[in-house]
Amino acid sequence: MADDKVTLVRQFIEGMPHSRALDLRVEYLEDGVSEISMPYDPKLVGDPATGVIHGGAVSALMDTSGGAAVMSHPTDSLGTATLDLRIDYMRPATPGQRITARAECYHVTRSIAFVRAVATDEDRDRPVATATGAFTLERPKKSEDQV
Amino acid sequence: MSARRPEPVQQIKQRRDGVLNALLTGIPYIQFLDIRFDRRGDELTAILPFDEKVIGNTMLPAIHGGVTAAFLEVTAIVGLSWATLWDQMETGELNPDALTPDTLPKMPKTIDFTVDYLRAGLPRDAYARARVNRSGRRYASVHVEGWQDNRDRLFAQATGHFLMPSSNG
């Protein structure tokens, strides 16, 4: 993946106001694959008795990594929107640990990207959550001489 | 059999609002997104006030899809807890004054959550209501509808399955 495209997608993803509110960091971008991480923050806790992060924050991280995977796909999509996202919660994330979501477009059609994602904390072998989603794909219009 | 005198309305409202507030203020993430709940009898409407921090795409601008998912999930969990606690609350068994972060009833845990995005979330307040379609001893299924300006034009809907907290603690 070209360096300038990596920079562009990274800036777009990290620059979103909600990404900044969650302090998201783009760890890795490759053709149709993204890894984005979210640091532990007490303000995101969903269960004060245990200090476990709320599922909603994990959903936001998963959705963002899915969108980033679509943006980094070789189709050079001009933009993307989530059509559908299903999240399965496997276990509570360990309090104090950074959560990383890795998403990949496993199939793209003319207008849709099918995405899978896995979120883990520091224990990379036991997923915290998995997700599958369908995202819109906006292919750039071909100029006349390419047709 | 003599009919019991109905409880004064203010006392009922205070108890219901007290329980609801105790549930909400105990959860930092609900405070982070600034989600509020409007209560009419047992019906809850969740409100997500529009704010810079909920924006995803700045060009449109639109509410971040992850925020929409989170908002609907919070609505489902609070709605489900509220429905399960209702009877205890009405009998007075659940006293809001005795609810501290340590004695707060445990919340259901999300097993899975599926969001159907119907329209872009516009830069204005969003609303949501949950419907508990099935609530068993161990599992529950909840559907949530989210809208903005028009109640009939949903911008997102979701279905989730939840693991109920065990009754013995």
PDB file of C-alpha atoms in Angstrom:
ATOM      1  CA  MET A   1       0.000   0.000   0.000  1.00  0.00           C
ATOM      2  CA  ALA A   2       1.438   3.399  -1.026  1.00  0.00           C
ATOM      3  CA  ASP A   3       2.795   5.526   1.819  1.00  0.00           C
ATOM      4  CA  ASP A   4       0.740   8.585   0.904  1.00  0.00           C
ATOM      5  CA  LYS A   5      -2.463   6.539   0.959  1.00  0.00           C
ATOM      6  CA  VAL A   6      -1.548   5.085   4.373  1.00  0.00           C
ATOM      7  CA  THR A   7      -0.992   8.623   5.652  1.00  0.00           C
ATOM      8  CA  LEU A   8      -4.303   9.821   4.172  1.00  0.00           C
ATOM      9  CA  VAL A   9      -6.390   6.997   5.672  1.00  0.00           C
ATOM     10  CA  ARG A  10      -4.575   7.307   9.019  1.00  0.00           C
ATOM     11  CA  GLN A  11      -5.252  11.046   9.164  1.00  0.00           C
ATOM     12  CA  PHE A  12      -8.909  10.534   8.229  1.00  0.00           C
ATOM     13  CA  ILE A  13      -9.455   7.841  10.866  1.00  0.00           C
ATOM     14  CA  GLU A  14      -7.486   9.442  13.707  1.00  0.00           C
ATOM     15  CA  GLY A  15      -8.918  12.873  12.878  1.00  0.00           C
ATOM     16  CA  MET A  16     -12.557  11.907  13.419  1.00  0.00           C
ATOM     17  CA  PRO A  17     -13.838  13.702  16.537  1.00  0.00           C
ATOM     18  CA  HIS A  18     -15.100  10.459  18.059  1.00  0.00           C
ATOM     19  CA  SER A  19     -11.745   8.751  17.405  1.00  0.00           C
ATOM     20  CA  ARG A  20     -10.099  11.597  19.298  1.00  0.00           C
ATOM     21  CA  ALA A  21     -12.618  11.255  22.150  1.00  0.00           C
ATOM     22  CA  LEU A  22     -11.643   7.560  22.441  1.00  0.00           C
ATOM     23  CA  ASP A  23      -7.952   8.305  21.763  1.00  0.00           C
ATOM     24  CA  LEU A  24      -7.844   5.727  18.938  1.00  0.00           C
ATOM     25  CA  ARG A  25      -4.523   4.929  17.303  1.00  0.00           C
ATOM     26  CA  VAL A  26      -4.017   3.373  13.852  1.00  0.00           C
ATOM     27  CA  GLU A  27      -1.455   0.607  14.426  1.00  0.00           C
ATOM     28  CA  TYR A  28      -1.376  -0.990  11.006  1.00  0.00           C
ATOM     29  CA  LEU A  29      -2.877  -0.496   7.557  1.00  0.00           C
ATOM     30  CA  GLU A  30      -2.497  -2.786   4.594  1.00  0.00           C
ATOM     31  CA  ASP A  31      -4.593  -3.497   1.507  1.00  0.00           C
ATOM     32  CA  GLY A  32      -8.032  -4.175   2.980  1.00  0.00           C
ATOM     33  CA  VAL A  33      -6.710  -4.761   6.515  1.00  0.00           C
ATOM     34  CA  SER A  34      -6.553  -2.434   9.518  1.00  0.00           C
ATOM     35  CA  GLU A  35      -5.500  -2.589  13.141  1.00  0.00           C
ATOM     36  CA  ILE A  36      -6.711   0.113  15.505  1.00  0.00           C
ATOM     37  CA  SER A  37      -6.197   0.302  19.248  1.00  0.00           C
ATOM     38  CA  MET A  38      -7.959   2.038  22.135  1.00  0.00           C
ATOM     39  CA  PRO A  39      -6.270   2.707  25.489  1.00  0.00           C
ATOM     40  CA  TYR A  40      -7.999   1.820  28.765  1.00  0.00           C
ATOM     41  CA  ASP A  41      -9.810   4.836  30.182  1.00  0.00           C
ATOM     42  CA  PRO A  42     -11.940   4.946  33.382  1.00  0.00           C
ATOM     43  CA  LYS A  43     -14.474   7.191  31.607  1.00  0.00           C
ATOM     44  CA  LEU A  44     -15.373   4.295  29.277  1.00  0.00           C
ATOM     45  CA  VAL A  45     -16.204   1.867  32.078  1.00  0.00           C
ATOM     46  CA  GLY A  46     -19.558   0.095  31.817  1.00  0.00           C
ATOM     47  CA  ASP A  47     -19.441  -1.860  35.068  1.00  0.00           C
ATOM     48  CA  PRO A  48     -17.998   0.159  37.952  1.00  0.00           C
ATOM     49  CA  ALA A  49     -17.880  -2.926  40.195  1.00  0.00           C
ATOM     50  CA  THR A  50     -15.275  -4.580  37.943  1.00  0.00           C
ATOM     51  CA  GLY A  51     -13.858  -1.641  35.941  1.00  0.00           C
ATOM     52  CA  VAL A  52     -14.627  -3.405  32.645  1.00  0.00           C
ATOM     53  CA  ILE A  53     -14.989  -1.183  29.551  1.00  0.00           C
ATOM     54  CA  HIS A  54     -18.548  -0.814  28.190  1.00  0.00           C
ATOM     55  CA  GLY A  55     -19.417  -2.906  25.135  1.00  0.00           C
ATOM     56  CA  GLY A  56     -20.452   0.267  23.333  1.00  0.00           C
ATOM     57  CA  ALA A  57     -16.857   1.559  23.296  1.00  0.00           C
ATOM     58  CA  VAL A  58     -15.700  -1.794  21.898  1.00  0.00           C
ATOM     59  CA  SER A  59     -18.413  -1.494  19.203  1.00  0.00           C
ATOM     60  CA  ALA A  60     -17.139   1.959  18.254  1.00  0.00           C
ATOM     61  CA  LEU A  61     -13.588   0.591  17.986  1.00  0.00           C
ATOM     62  CA  MET A  62     -14.786  -2.358  15.835  1.00  0.00           C
ATOM     63  CA  ASP A  63     -16.821  -0.099  13.544  1.00  0.00           C
ATOM     64  CA  THR A  64     -13.861   2.249  13.101  1.00  0.00           C
ATOM     65  CA  SER A  65     -11.455  -0.559  12.271  1.00  0.00           C
ATOM     66  CA  GLY A  66     -13.992  -1.974   9.787  1.00  0.00           C
ATOM     67  CA  GLY A  67     -14.297   1.396   8.059  1.00  0.00           C
ATOM     68  CA  ALA A  68     -10.498   1.785   8.000  1.00  0.00           C
ATOM     69  CA  ALA A  69     -10.112  -1.656   6.386  1.00  0.00           C
ATOM     70  CA  VAL A  70     -12.556  -0.620   3.652  1.00  0.00           C
ATOM     71  CA  MET A  71     -10.786   2.708   3.074  1.00  0.00           C
ATOM     72  CA  SER A  72      -7.449   0.939   2.751  1.00  0.00           C
ATOM     73  CA  HIS A  73      -8.735  -1.616   0.229  1.00  0.00           C
ATOM     74  CA  PRO A  74      -7.181  -1.363  -3.282  1.00  0.00           C
ATOM     75  CA  THR A  75     -10.567  -0.303  -4.743  1.00  0.00           C
ATOM     76  CA  ASP A  76      -9.652   3.171  -3.389  1.00  0.00           C
ATOM     77  CA  SER A  77     -13.135   3.781  -2.042  1.00  0.00           C
ATOM     78  CA  LEU A  78     -13.897   7.487  -1.735  1.00  0.00           C
ATOM     79  CA  GLY A  79     -15.818   6.892   1.457  1.00  0.00           C
ATOM     80  CA  THR A  80     -17.703   4.242   3.366  1.00  0.00           C
ATOM     81  CA  ALA A  81     -20.682   3.862   5.664  1.00  0.00           C
ATOM     82  CA  THR A  82     -21.714   0.917   7.831  1.00  0.00           C
ATOM     83  CA  LEU A  83     -24.813  -0.901   6.574  1.00  0.00           C
ATOM     84  CA  ASP A  84     -24.869  -3.593   9.201  1.00  0.00           C
ATOM     85  CA  LEU A  85     -22.625  -4.661  12.056  1.00  0.00           C
ATOM     86  CA  ARG A  86     -22.949  -7.654  14.359  1.00  0.00           C
ATOM     87  CA  ILE A  87     -20.776  -7.925  17.422  1.00  0.00           C
ATOM     88  CA  ASP A  88     -20.308 -11.039  19.558  1.00  0.00           C
ATOM     89  CA  TYR A  89     -18.914 -10.449  23.020  1.00  0.00           C
ATOM     90  CA  MET A  90     -16.685 -13.353  24.041  1.00  0.00           C
ATOM     91  CA  ARG A  91     -15.386 -12.183  27.409  1.00  0.00           C
ATOM     92  CA  PRO A  92     -14.897  -8.966  29.417  1.00  0.00           C
ATOM     93  CA  ALA A  93     -11.738  -7.058  28.429  1.00  0.00           C
ATOM     94  CA  THR A  94      -9.185  -7.019  31.241  1.00  0.00           C
ATOM     95  CA  PRO A  95      -9.312  -3.626  33.034  1.00  0.00           C
ATOM     96  CA  GLY A  96      -6.217  -1.501  32.483  1.00  0.00           C
ATOM     97  CA  GLN A  97      -5.313  -3.098  29.155  1.00  0.00           C
ATOM     98  CA  ARG A  98      -5.344  -1.562  25.670  1.00  0.00           C
ATOM     99  CA  ILE A  99      -7.855  -3.140  23.259  1.00  0.00           C
ATOM    100  CA  THR A 100      -6.824  -3.724  19.638  1.00  0.00           C
ATOM    101  CA  ALA A 101      -9.232  -4.489  16.800  1.00  0.00           C
ATOM    102  CA  ARG A 102      -8.010  -6.060  13.568  1.00  0.00           C
ATOM    103  CA  ALA A 103     -10.433  -5.885  10.634  1.00  0.00           C
ATOM    104  CA  GLU A 104     -10.193  -7.295   7.117  1.00  0.00           C
ATOM    105  CA  CYS A 105     -12.350  -6.986   4.002  1.00  0.00           C
ATOM    106  CA  TYR A 106     -12.721 -10.623   3.049  1.00  0.00           C
ATOM    107  CA  HIS A 107     -14.819  -9.909  -0.016  1.00  0.00           C
ATOM    108  CA  VAL A 108     -15.760  -6.820  -1.988  1.00  0.00           C
ATOM    109  CA  THR A 109     -18.351  -6.430  -4.716  1.00  0.00           C
ATOM    110  CA  ARG A 110     -19.014  -3.367  -6.894  1.00  0.00           C
ATOM    111  CA  SER A 111     -20.693  -1.534  -4.054  1.00  0.00           C
ATOM    112  CA  ILE A 112     -20.284  -3.562  -0.854  1.00  0.00           C
ATOM    113  CA  ALA A 113     -17.373  -4.638   1.329  1.00  0.00           C
ATOM    114  CA  PHE A 114     -17.832  -7.623   3.653  1.00  0.00           C
ATOM    115  CA  VAL A 115     -15.719  -7.227   6.760  1.00  0.00           C
ATOM    116  CA  ARG A 116     -14.674  -9.402   9.704  1.00  0.00           C
ATOM    117  CA  ALA A 117     -12.994  -8.075  12.828  1.00  0.00           C
ATOM    118  CA  VAL A 118     -11.495  -9.451  16.035  1.00  0.00           C
ATOM    119  CA  ALA A 119     -10.754  -7.456  19.188  1.00  0.00           C
ATOM    120  CA  THR A 120      -8.207  -8.588  21.765  1.00  0.00           C
ATOM    121  CA  ASP A 121      -6.582  -7.124  24.840  1.00  0.00           C
ATOM    122  CA  GLU A 122      -2.978  -7.959  25.804  1.00  0.00           C
ATOM    123  CA  ASP A 123      -3.875 -11.652  25.761  1.00  0.00           C
ATOM    124  CA  ARG A 124      -3.869 -12.007  21.976  1.00  0.00           C
ATOM    125  CA  ASP A 125      -4.993 -15.638  22.031  1.00  0.00           C
ATOM    126  CA  ARG A 126      -8.401 -15.096  23.591  1.00  0.00           C
ATOM    127  CA  PRO A 127     -10.626 -12.663  21.674  1.00  0.00           C
ATOM    128  CA  VAL A 128     -12.640 -10.113  23.637  1.00  0.00           C
ATOM    129  CA  ALA A 129     -15.131  -9.694  20.789  1.00  0.00           C
ATOM    130  CA  THR A 130     -15.598 -10.515  17.131  1.00  0.00           C
ATOM    131  CA  ALA A 131     -17.630  -8.670  14.520  1.00  0.00           C
ATOM    132  CA  THR A 132     -18.940  -9.083  11.006  1.00  0.00           C
ATOM    133  CA  GLY A 133     -20.313  -6.265   8.941  1.00  0.00           C
ATOM    134  CA  ALA A 134     -21.313  -4.980   5.541  1.00  0.00           C
ATOM    135  CA  PHE A 135     -19.981  -1.571   4.508  1.00  0.00           C
ATOM    136  CA  THR A 136     -20.797   0.586   1.499  1.00  0.00           C
ATOM    137  CA  LEU A 137     -18.094   1.052  -1.122  1.00  0.00           C
ATOM    138  CA  GLU A 138     -17.882   4.194  -3.210  1.00  0.00           C
ATOM    139  CA  ARG A 139     -15.696   3.432  -6.201  1.00  0.00           C
ATOM    140  CA  PRO A 140     -14.018   6.381  -7.876  1.00  0.00           C
ATOM    141  CA  LYS A 141     -15.560   7.194 -11.283  1.00  0.00           C
ATOM    142  CA  LYS A 142     -13.325   6.097 -14.129  1.00  0.00           C
ATOM    143  CA  SER A 143     -12.243   8.891 -16.431  1.00  0.00           C
ATOM    144  CA  GLU A 144     -13.297   8.580 -20.095  1.00  0.00           C
ATOM    145  CA  ASP A 145      -9.943   7.390 -21.444  1.00  0.00           C
ATOM    146  CA  GLN A 146      -9.976   4.440 -19.021  1.00  0.00           C
ATOM    147  CA  VAL A 147     -13.381   3.199 -20.200  1.00  0.00           C
TER     148      VAL A 147
ATOM    149  CA  MET B   1     -61.621  -6.437  52.005  1.00  0.00           C
ATOM    150  CA  SER B   2     -60.752  -2.777  52.373  1.00  0.00           C
ATOM    151  CA  ALA B   3     -59.076  -1.056  49.428  1.00  0.00           C
ATOM    152  CA  ARG B   4     -55.660   0.341  50.209  1.00  0.00           C
ATOM    153  CA  ARG B   5     -55.262   4.045  49.846  1.00  0.00           C
ATOM    154  CA  PRO B   6     -53.233   4.796  46.688  1.00  0.00           C
ATOM    155  CA  GLU B   7     -49.697   5.992  47.284  1.00  0.00           C
ATOM    156  CA  PRO B   8     -49.236   9.780  46.764  1.00  0.00           C
ATOM    157  CA  VAL B   9     -48.134  10.458  43.167  1.00  0.00           C
ATOM    158  CA  GLN B  10     -45.049  12.429  44.216  1.00  0.00           C
ATOM    159  CA  GLN B  11     -43.812   9.508  46.278  1.00  0.00           C
ATOM    160  CA  ILE B  12     -44.184   7.139  43.305  1.00  0.00           C
ATOM    161  CA  LYS B  13     -42.400   9.517  40.941  1.00  0.00           C
ATOM    162  CA  GLN B  14     -39.572  10.078  43.404  1.00  0.00           C
ATOM    163  CA  ARG B  15     -39.006   6.372  43.818  1.00  0.00           C
ATOM    164  CA  ARG B  16     -39.072   5.608  40.074  1.00  0.00           C
ATOM    165  CA  ASP B  17     -36.828   8.537  39.144  1.00  0.00           C
ATOM    166  CA  GLY B  18     -34.544   7.689  42.049  1.00  0.00           C
ATOM    167  CA  VAL B  19     -34.016   4.111  40.855  1.00  0.00           C
ATOM    168  CA  LEU B  20     -33.490   5.258  37.260  1.00  0.00           C
ATOM    169  CA  ASN B  21     -30.943   7.883  38.294  1.00  0.00           C
ATOM    170  CA  ALA B  22     -29.072   5.403  40.468  1.00  0.00           C
ATOM    171  CA  LEU B  23     -28.808   3.022  37.491  1.00  0.00           C
ATOM    172  CA  LEU B  24     -27.523   5.736  35.156  1.00  0.00           C
ATOM    173  CA  THR B  25     -25.127   7.753  37.302  1.00  0.00           C
ATOM    174  CA  GLY B  26     -23.285   4.593  38.310  1.00  0.00           C
ATOM    175  CA  ILE B  27     -22.084   3.966  34.737  1.00  0.00           C
ATOM    176  CA  PRO B  28     -19.225   6.219  33.566  1.00  0.00           C
ATOM    177  CA  TYR B  29     -19.699   5.365  29.856  1.00  0.00           C
ATOM    178  CA  ILE B  30     -23.319   6.649  29.924  1.00  0.00           C
ATOM    179  CA  GLN B  31     -21.987   9.904  31.392  1.00  0.00           C
ATOM    180  CA  PHE B  32     -19.221  10.023  28.750  1.00  0.00           C
ATOM    181  CA  LEU B  33     -21.751   9.958  25.896  1.00  0.00           C
ATOM    182  CA  ASP B  34     -24.092  12.183  27.973  1.00  0.00           C
ATOM    183  CA  ILE B  35     -27.053   9.838  27.372  1.00  0.00           C
ATOM    184  CA  ARG B  36     -30.183  10.828  29.295  1.00  0.00           C
ATOM    185  CA  PHE B  37     -33.519   9.070  29.782  1.00  0.00           C
ATOM    186  CA  ASP B  38     -36.960  10.593  29.665  1.00  0.00           C
ATOM    187  CA  ARG B  39     -39.480   8.564  31.719  1.00  0.00           C
ATOM    188  CA  ARG B  40     -43.249   8.472  31.240  1.00  0.00           C
ATOM    189  CA  GLY B  41     -44.695   5.818  33.547  1.00  0.00           C
ATOM    190  CA  ASP B  42     -42.681   2.720  32.715  1.00  0.00           C
ATOM    191  CA  GLU B  43     -41.755   3.926  29.198  1.00  0.00           C
ATOM    192  CA  LEU B  44     -38.193   5.136  28.720  1.00  0.00           C
ATOM    193  CA  THR B  45     -36.885   7.221  25.835  1.00  0.00           C
ATOM    194  CA  ALA B  46     -33.111   7.526  25.602  1.00  0.00           C
ATOM    195  CA  ILE B  47     -31.691  10.828  24.378  1.00  0.00           C
ATOM    196  CA  LEU B  48     -28.246  11.302  22.838  1.00  0.00           C
ATOM    197  CA  PRO B  49     -27.618  15.061  22.718  1.00  0.00           C
ATOM    198  CA  PHE B  50     -25.646  16.044  19.625  1.00  0.00           C
ATOM    199  CA  ASP B  51     -22.084  17.014  20.452  1.00  0.00           C
ATOM    200  CA  GLU B  52     -18.773  17.399  18.617  1.00  0.00           C
ATOM    201  CA  LYS B  53     -17.409  14.219  20.229  1.00  0.00           C
ATOM    202  CA  VAL B  54     -20.050  11.945  18.629  1.00  0.00           C
ATOM    203  CA  ILE B  55     -19.089  12.930  15.062  1.00  0.00           C
ATOM    204  CA  GLY B  56     -17.429  10.399  12.760  1.00  0.00           C
ATOM    205  CA  ASN B  57     -17.203  11.898   9.292  1.00  0.00           C
ATOM    206  CA  THR B  58     -16.544  15.629   9.715  1.00  0.00           C
ATOM    207  CA  MET B  59     -17.305  16.455   6.075  1.00  0.00           C
ATOM    208  CA  LEU B  60     -21.013  15.538   6.247  1.00  0.00           C
ATOM    209  CA  PRO B  61     -21.001  15.810   9.353  1.00  0.00           C
ATOM    210  CA  ALA B  62     -22.550  12.557  10.608  1.00  0.00           C
ATOM    211  CA  ILE B  63     -22.810  10.709  13.913  1.00  0.00           C
ATOM    212  CA  HIS B  64     -20.136   7.992  14.130  1.00  0.00           C
ATOM    213  CA  GLY B  65     -21.576   4.528  13.407  1.00  0.00           C
ATOM    214  CA  GLY B  66     -19.891   3.264  16.558  1.00  0.00           C
ATOM    215  CA  VAL B  67     -21.660   5.914  18.638  1.00  0.00           C
ATOM    216  CA  THR B  68     -24.990   4.856  17.116  1.00  0.00           C
ATOM    217  CA  ALA B  69     -24.238   1.234  18.055  1.00  0.00           C
ATOM    218  CA  ALA B  70     -23.199   2.260  21.575  1.00  0.00           C
ATOM    219  CA  PHE B  71     -26.270   4.464  22.039  1.00  0.00           C
ATOM    220  CA  LEU B  72     -28.639   1.655  21.017  1.00  0.00           C
ATOM    221  CA  GLU B  73     -26.769  -0.846  23.218  1.00  0.00           C
ATOM    222  CA  VAL B  74     -26.996   1.442  26.256  1.00  0.00           C
ATOM    223  CA  THR B  75     -30.732   1.913  25.548  1.00  0.00           C
ATOM    224  CA  ALA B  76     -31.215  -1.865  25.367  1.00  0.00           C
ATOM    225  CA  ILE B  77     -29.318  -2.618  28.588  1.00  0.00           C
ATOM    226  CA  VAL B  78     -30.962   0.146  30.618  1.00  0.00           C
ATOM    227  CA  GLY B  79     -34.402  -0.709  29.187  1.00  0.00           C
ATOM    228  CA  LEU B  80     -33.955  -4.390  30.031  1.00  0.00           C
ATOM    229  CA  SER B  81     -32.716  -3.677  33.576  1.00  0.00           C
ATOM    230  CA  TRP B  82     -35.545  -1.235  34.113  1.00  0.00           C
ATOM    231  CA  ALA B  83     -38.151  -3.779  32.967  1.00  0.00           C
ATOM    232  CA  THR B  84     -36.707  -6.474  35.255  1.00  0.00           C
ATOM    233  CA  LEU B  85     -36.559  -4.163  38.273  1.00  0.00           C
ATOM    234  CA  TRP B  86     -40.028  -2.685  37.762  1.00  0.00           C
ATOM    235  CA  ASP B  87     -41.950  -5.093  39.998  1.00  0.00           C
ATOM    236  CA  GLN B  88     -39.452  -4.873  42.856  1.00  0.00           C
ATOM    237  CA  MET B  89     -39.527  -1.113  42.555  1.00  0.00           C
ATOM    238  CA  GLU B  90     -43.319  -0.906  42.619  1.00  0.00           C
ATOM    239  CA  THR B  91     -43.637  -3.037  45.737  1.00  0.00           C
ATOM    240  CA  GLY B  92     -41.103  -0.774  47.430  1.00  0.00           C
ATOM    241  CA  GLU B  93     -38.710  -3.713  47.853  1.00  0.00           C
ATOM    242  CA  LEU B  94     -36.125  -1.727  45.889  1.00  0.00           C
ATOM    243  CA  ASN B  95     -35.464   1.513  47.738  1.00  0.00           C
ATOM    244  CA  PRO B  96     -33.540   4.146  45.740  1.00  0.00           C
ATOM    245  CA  ASP B  97     -32.133   5.690  48.930  1.00  0.00           C
ATOM    246  CA  ALA B  98     -30.401   2.423  49.741  1.00  0.00           C
ATOM    247  CA  LEU B  99     -28.837   2.110  46.280  1.00  0.00           C
ATOM    248  CA  THR B 100     -25.115   2.802  46.363  1.00  0.00           C
ATOM    249  CA  PRO B 101     -22.577   1.784  43.688  1.00  0.00           C
ATOM    250  CA  ASP B 102     -21.982  -1.371  45.767  1.00  0.00           C
ATOM    251  CA  THR B 103     -25.622  -2.363  46.241  1.00  0.00           C
ATOM    252  CA  LEU B 104     -26.754  -1.436  42.713  1.00  0.00           C
ATOM    253  CA  PRO B 105     -28.438  -4.352  40.931  1.00  0.00           C
ATOM    254  CA  LYS B 106     -26.130  -6.011  38.398  1.00  0.00           C
ATOM    255  CA  MET B 107     -26.736  -5.139  34.746  1.00  0.00           C
ATOM    256  CA  PRO B 108     -27.394  -7.763  32.048  1.00  0.00           C
ATOM    257  CA  LYS B 109     -24.325  -8.655  29.941  1.00  0.00           C
ATOM    258  CA  THR B 110     -24.415  -8.332  26.152  1.00  0.00           C
ATOM    259  CA  ILE B 111     -23.975 -11.655  24.338  1.00  0.00           C
ATOM    260  CA  ASP B 112     -24.351 -10.239  20.840  1.00  0.00           C
ATOM    261  CA  PHE B 113     -25.644  -7.045  19.277  1.00  0.00           C
ATOM    262  CA  THR B 114     -26.603  -6.445  15.639  1.00  0.00           C
ATOM    263  CA  VAL B 115     -27.079  -2.938  14.301  1.00  0.00           C
ATOM    264  CA  ASP B 116     -28.957  -2.143  11.105  1.00  0.00           C
ATOM    265  CA  TYR B 117     -27.935   1.286   9.805  1.00  0.00           C
ATOM    266  CA  LEU B 118     -30.805   2.789   7.812  1.00  0.00           C
ATOM    267  CA  ARG B 119     -29.749   6.416   7.331  1.00  0.00           C
ATOM    268  CA  ALA B 120     -26.830   8.653   8.212  1.00  0.00           C
ATOM    269  CA  GLY B 121     -27.026  10.041  11.761  1.00  0.00           C
ATOM    270  CA  LEU B 122     -27.600  13.775  11.281  1.00  0.00           C
ATOM    271  CA  PRO B 123     -25.906  16.444  13.410  1.00  0.00           C
ATOM    272  CA  ARG B 124     -28.770  16.721  15.886  1.00  0.00           C
ATOM    273  CA  ASP B 125     -30.142  14.913  18.939  1.00  0.00           C
ATOM    274  CA  ALA B 126     -31.030  11.236  18.590  1.00  0.00           C
ATOM    275  CA  TYR B 127     -33.671   9.233  20.449  1.00  0.00           C
ATOM    276  CA  ALA B 128     -34.153   5.531  21.093  1.00  0.00           C
ATOM    277  CA  ARG B 129     -36.586   3.136  22.697  1.00  0.00           C
ATOM    278  CA  ALA B 130     -36.087  -0.510  23.616  1.00  0.00           C
ATOM    279  CA  ARG B 131     -38.655  -3.300  23.484  1.00  0.00           C
ATOM    280  CA  VAL B 132     -37.995  -6.454  25.460  1.00  0.00           C
ATOM    281  CA  ASN B 133     -39.236  -9.222  23.181  1.00  0.00           C
ATOM    282  CA  ARG B 134     -38.343 -12.053  25.494  1.00  0.00           C
ATOM    283  CA  SER B 135     -37.026 -11.990  29.022  1.00  0.00           C
ATOM    284  CA  GLY B 136     -36.289 -15.328  30.605  1.00  0.00           C
ATOM    285  CA  ARG B 137     -34.464 -16.269  33.784  1.00  0.00           C
ATOM    286  CA  ARG B 138     -31.105 -16.491  31.988  1.00  0.00           C
ATOM    287  CA  TYR B 139     -31.437 -14.918  28.547  1.00  0.00           C
ATOM    288  CA  ALA B 140     -33.240 -11.955  27.033  1.00  0.00           C
ATOM    289  CA  SER B 141     -33.804 -10.649  23.527  1.00  0.00           C
ATOM    290  CA  VAL B 142     -34.235  -6.891  23.076  1.00  0.00           C
ATOM    291  CA  HIS B 143     -35.006  -4.781  20.016  1.00  0.00           C
ATOM    292  CA  VAL B 144     -34.157  -1.077  19.859  1.00  0.00           C
ATOM    293  CA  GLU B 145     -35.308   1.659  17.496  1.00  0.00           C
ATOM    294  CA  GLY B 146     -33.377   4.898  17.018  1.00  0.00           C
ATOM    295  CA  TRP B 147     -34.668   8.036  15.306  1.00  0.00           C
ATOM    296  CA  GLN B 148     -33.964  11.744  15.039  1.00  0.00           C
ATOM    297  CA  ASP B 149     -36.500  14.259  13.736  1.00  0.00           C
ATOM    298  CA  ASN B 150     -39.326  11.884  12.829  1.00  0.00           C
ATOM    299  CA  ARG B 151     -40.407   8.962  14.943  1.00  0.00           C
ATOM    300  CA  ASP B 152     -41.368   7.025  11.800  1.00  0.00           C
ATOM    301  CA  ARG B 153     -38.049   7.531  10.007  1.00  0.00           C
ATOM    302  CA  LEU B 154     -35.625   5.341  11.947  1.00  0.00           C
ATOM    303  CA  PHE B 155     -31.935   6.058  11.367  1.00  0.00           C
ATOM    304  CA  ALA B 156     -30.918   2.757  12.970  1.00  0.00           C
ATOM    305  CA  GLN B 157     -32.383  -0.282  14.688  1.00  0.00           C
ATOM    306  CA  ALA B 158     -30.763  -3.134  16.567  1.00  0.00           C
ATOM    307  CA  THR B 159     -31.394  -6.507  18.168  1.00  0.00           C
ATOM    308  CA  GLY B 160     -29.332  -7.918  20.992  1.00  0.00           C
ATOM    309  CA  HIS B 161     -29.191 -10.954  23.230  1.00  0.00           C
ATOM    310  CA  PHE B 162     -28.320 -10.562  26.871  1.00  0.00           C
ATOM    311  CA  LEU B 163     -27.260 -12.770  29.747  1.00  0.00           C
ATOM    312  CA  MET B 164     -29.328 -11.924  32.820  1.00  0.00           C
ATOM    313  CA  PRO B 165     -27.509 -11.390  36.126  1.00  0.00           C
ATOM    314  CA  SER B 166     -27.946 -14.373  38.443  1.00  0.00           C
ATOM    315  CA  SER B 167     -30.572 -13.598  41.096  1.00  0.00           C
ATOM    316  CA  ASN B 168     -28.471 -14.922  43.982  1.00  0.00           C
ATOM    317  CA  GLY B 169     -25.834 -12.242  43.510  1.00  0.00           C
TER     318      GLY B 169
END
